[in-house]
Amino acid sequence: SMGVNKYTPQKSRQWIAEERVAKKFPNLRVLNSYWVGSDHKLAFYEVILVDPNHPNIYNDPKINWICAPSQKGRVNRGLTSAGKRSRGLRKKGRGAEKLRPSLGSKDNLGK
């Protein structure tokens, strides 16, 4: 029988980092994240968090979309940039037929 040598996660390390930060700070919303550095074992990402209850946020028309109730838990649904990339939603049109609307709807044939 064949042995399993490595576990390949379905999510990127960046997406997992965003989820961990969102779990640690439930009152804040994850806007995005970016790579900071890595060593032989760990990868480090800086996660940008937004407080939807802050007056400067909900009064600013450019960013107050994140205060909507539909934006709660956006990192868990893969709506951040890292989540969309991990779900294969960076592609459009030809070649992306099995990626949209989701991988599960096409029996995970897209990745």
mmCIF file of C-alpha atoms in Angstrom:
data_model
loop_
_atom_site.group_PDB
_atom_site.id
_atom_site.type_symbol
_atom_site.label_atom_id
_atom_site.label_comp_id
_atom_site.label_asym_id
_atom_site.label_seq_id
_atom_site.Cartn_x
_atom_site.Cartn_y
_atom_site.Cartn_z
ATOM 1 C CA SER A 1 0.000 0.000 0.000
ATOM 2 C CA MET A 2 1.051 3.594 -0.554
ATOM 3 C CA GLY A 3 2.018 5.756 2.378
ATOM 4 C CA VAL A 4 1.201 9.409 2.824
ATOM 5 C CA ASN A 5 4.377 11.465 3.096
ATOM 6 C CA LYS A 6 2.978 14.972 3.333
ATOM 7 C CA TYR A 7 -0.254 16.670 4.261
ATOM 8 C CA THR A 8 -1.244 19.200 1.602
ATOM 9 C CA PRO A 9 -3.688 21.731 3.051
ATOM 10 C CA GLN A 10 -6.475 23.074 0.866
ATOM 11 C CA LYS A 11 -5.827 26.597 2.174
ATOM 12 C CA SER A 12 -2.760 28.759 1.809
ATOM 13 C CA ARG A 13 -0.638 29.644 4.828
ATOM 14 C CA GLN A 14 -1.700 33.257 4.404
ATOM 15 C CA TRP A 15 -5.393 32.368 4.585
ATOM 16 C CA ILE A 16 -4.790 30.244 7.692
ATOM 17 C CA ALA A 17 -2.936 33.161 9.299
ATOM 18 C CA GLU A 18 -5.877 35.483 8.554
ATOM 19 C CA GLU A 19 -8.308 33.018 10.123
ATOM 20 C CA ARG A 20 -6.194 32.717 13.268
ATOM 21 C CA VAL A 21 -6.036 36.488 13.687
ATOM 22 C CA ALA A 22 -9.798 36.827 13.113
ATOM 23 C CA LYS A 23 -10.424 34.222 15.797
ATOM 24 C CA LYS A 24 -8.170 36.083 18.230
ATOM 25 C CA PHE A 25 -9.873 39.463 17.611
ATOM 26 C CA PRO A 26 -13.620 38.785 17.093
ATOM 27 C CA ASN A 27 -14.583 42.478 17.283
ATOM 28 C CA LEU A 28 -12.425 43.422 14.266
ATOM 29 C CA ARG A 29 -12.772 42.635 10.563
ATOM 30 C CA VAL A 30 -9.954 41.349 8.377
ATOM 31 C CA LEU A 31 -9.368 43.653 5.437
ATOM 32 C CA ASN A 32 -6.346 41.989 3.864
ATOM 33 C CA SER A 33 -2.851 40.693 4.616
ATOM 34 C CA TYR A 34 0.597 40.638 3.107
ATOM 35 C CA TRP A 35 3.787 38.603 3.381
ATOM 36 C CA VAL A 36 6.420 39.906 5.805
ATOM 37 C CA GLY A 37 9.045 37.172 5.830
ATOM 38 C CA SER A 38 9.756 33.501 6.315
ATOM 39 C CA ASP A 39 12.399 31.140 7.576
ATOM 40 C CA HIS A 40 12.900 27.436 6.908
ATOM 41 C CA LYS A 41 9.821 26.492 8.924
ATOM 42 C CA LEU A 42 7.445 29.416 9.405
ATOM 43 C CA ALA A 43 5.894 32.101 7.227
ATOM 44 C CA PHE A 44 5.000 35.492 8.678
ATOM 45 C CA TYR A 45 2.153 37.681 7.450
ATOM 46 C CA GLU A 46 0.897 41.060 8.565
ATOM 47 C CA VAL A 47 -2.897 41.116 8.753
ATOM 48 C CA ILE A 48 -4.765 44.414 8.379
ATOM 49 C CA LEU A 49 -7.699 44.639 10.785
ATOM 50 C CA VAL A 50 -10.494 47.230 10.808
ATOM 51 C CA ASP A 51 -12.724 48.216 13.725
ATOM 52 C CA PRO A 52 -16.233 48.621 12.211
ATOM 53 C CA ASN A 53 -17.476 50.481 15.303
ATOM 54 C CA HIS A 54 -14.902 53.264 15.099
ATOM 55 C CA PRO A 55 -16.396 56.639 14.023
ATOM 56 C CA ASN A 56 -13.620 57.309 11.497
ATOM 57 C CA ILE A 57 -14.430 54.023 9.769
ATOM 58 C CA TYR A 58 -18.227 54.116 9.599
ATOM 59 C CA ASN A 59 -18.270 57.806 8.591
ATOM 60 C CA ASP A 60 -15.774 57.358 5.755
ATOM 61 C CA PRO A 61 -17.640 56.507 2.512
ATOM 62 C CA LYS A 62 -14.578 54.767 1.022
ATOM 63 C CA ILE A 63 -14.204 52.149 3.756
ATOM 64 C CA ASN A 64 -17.595 51.981 5.502
ATOM 65 C CA TRP A 65 -18.651 49.039 3.308
ATOM 66 C CA ILE A 66 -16.798 46.829 5.788
ATOM 67 C CA CYS A 67 -19.262 47.879 8.530
ATOM 68 C CA ALA A 68 -22.140 46.076 6.797
ATOM 69 C CA PRO A 69 -23.414 42.944 8.575
ATOM 70 C CA SER A 70 -22.715 40.910 5.436
ATOM 71 C CA GLN A 71 -18.977 41.517 5.932
ATOM 72 C CA LYS A 72 -18.879 39.614 9.231
ATOM 73 C CA GLY A 73 -16.728 36.515 8.992
ATOM 74 C CA ARG A 74 -15.503 37.374 5.503
ATOM 75 C CA VAL A 75 -12.168 35.655 6.126
ATOM 76 C CA ASN A 76 -13.932 32.384 7.011
ATOM 77 C CA ARG A 77 -15.833 32.493 3.724
ATOM 78 C CA GLY A 78 -12.716 33.137 1.669
ATOM 79 C CA LEU A 79 -13.581 36.704 0.671
ATOM 80 C CA THR A 80 -10.171 38.229 1.354
ATOM 81 C CA SER A 81 -7.543 38.394 -1.359
ATOM 82 C CA ALA A 82 -5.689 35.352 -0.004
ATOM 83 C CA GLY A 83 -8.940 33.395 0.253
ATOM 84 C CA LYS A 84 -9.998 34.188 -3.295
ATOM 85 C CA ARG A 85 -6.570 33.249 -4.603
ATOM 86 C CA SER A 86 -6.640 29.960 -2.720
ATOM 87 C CA ARG A 87 -10.107 29.211 -4.093
ATOM 88 C CA GLY A 88 -8.845 29.828 -7.635
ATOM 89 C CA LEU A 89 -10.977 32.908 -8.250
ATOM 90 C CA ARG A 90 -8.159 35.000 -9.741
ATOM 91 C CA LYS A 91 -8.974 33.526 -13.155
ATOM 92 C CA LYS A 92 -11.867 34.579 -15.364
ATOM 93 C CA GLY A 93 -13.276 33.373 -18.651
ATOM 94 C CA ARG A 94 -11.654 30.577 -20.632
ATOM 95 C CA GLY A 95 -9.928 28.041 -18.411
ATOM 96 C CA ALA A 96 -11.957 28.977 -15.344
ATOM 97 C CA GLU A 97 -15.106 27.046 -16.192
ATOM 98 C CA LYS A 98 -14.712 24.646 -13.271
ATOM 99 C CA LEU A 99 -13.813 27.318 -10.710
ATOM 100 C CA ARG A 100 -17.006 29.350 -10.598
ATOM 101 C CA PRO A 101 -19.277 29.800 -8.755
ATOM 102 C CA SER A 102 -17.270 27.587 -6.374
ATOM 103 C CA LEU A 103 -15.030 24.549 -6.406
ATOM 104 C CA GLY A 104 -17.606 22.470 -4.537
ATOM 105 C CA SER A 105 -20.308 23.102 -7.110
ATOM 106 C CA LYS A 106 -18.082 21.537 -9.783
ATOM 107 C CA ASP A 107 -17.057 18.546 -7.619
ATOM 108 C CA ASN A 108 -13.613 20.068 -6.872
ATOM 109 C CA LEU A 109 -12.402 19.541 -10.432
ATOM 110 C CA GLY A 110 -11.029 23.073 -10.799
ATOM 111 C CA LYS A 111 -7.826 22.887 -8.769
#
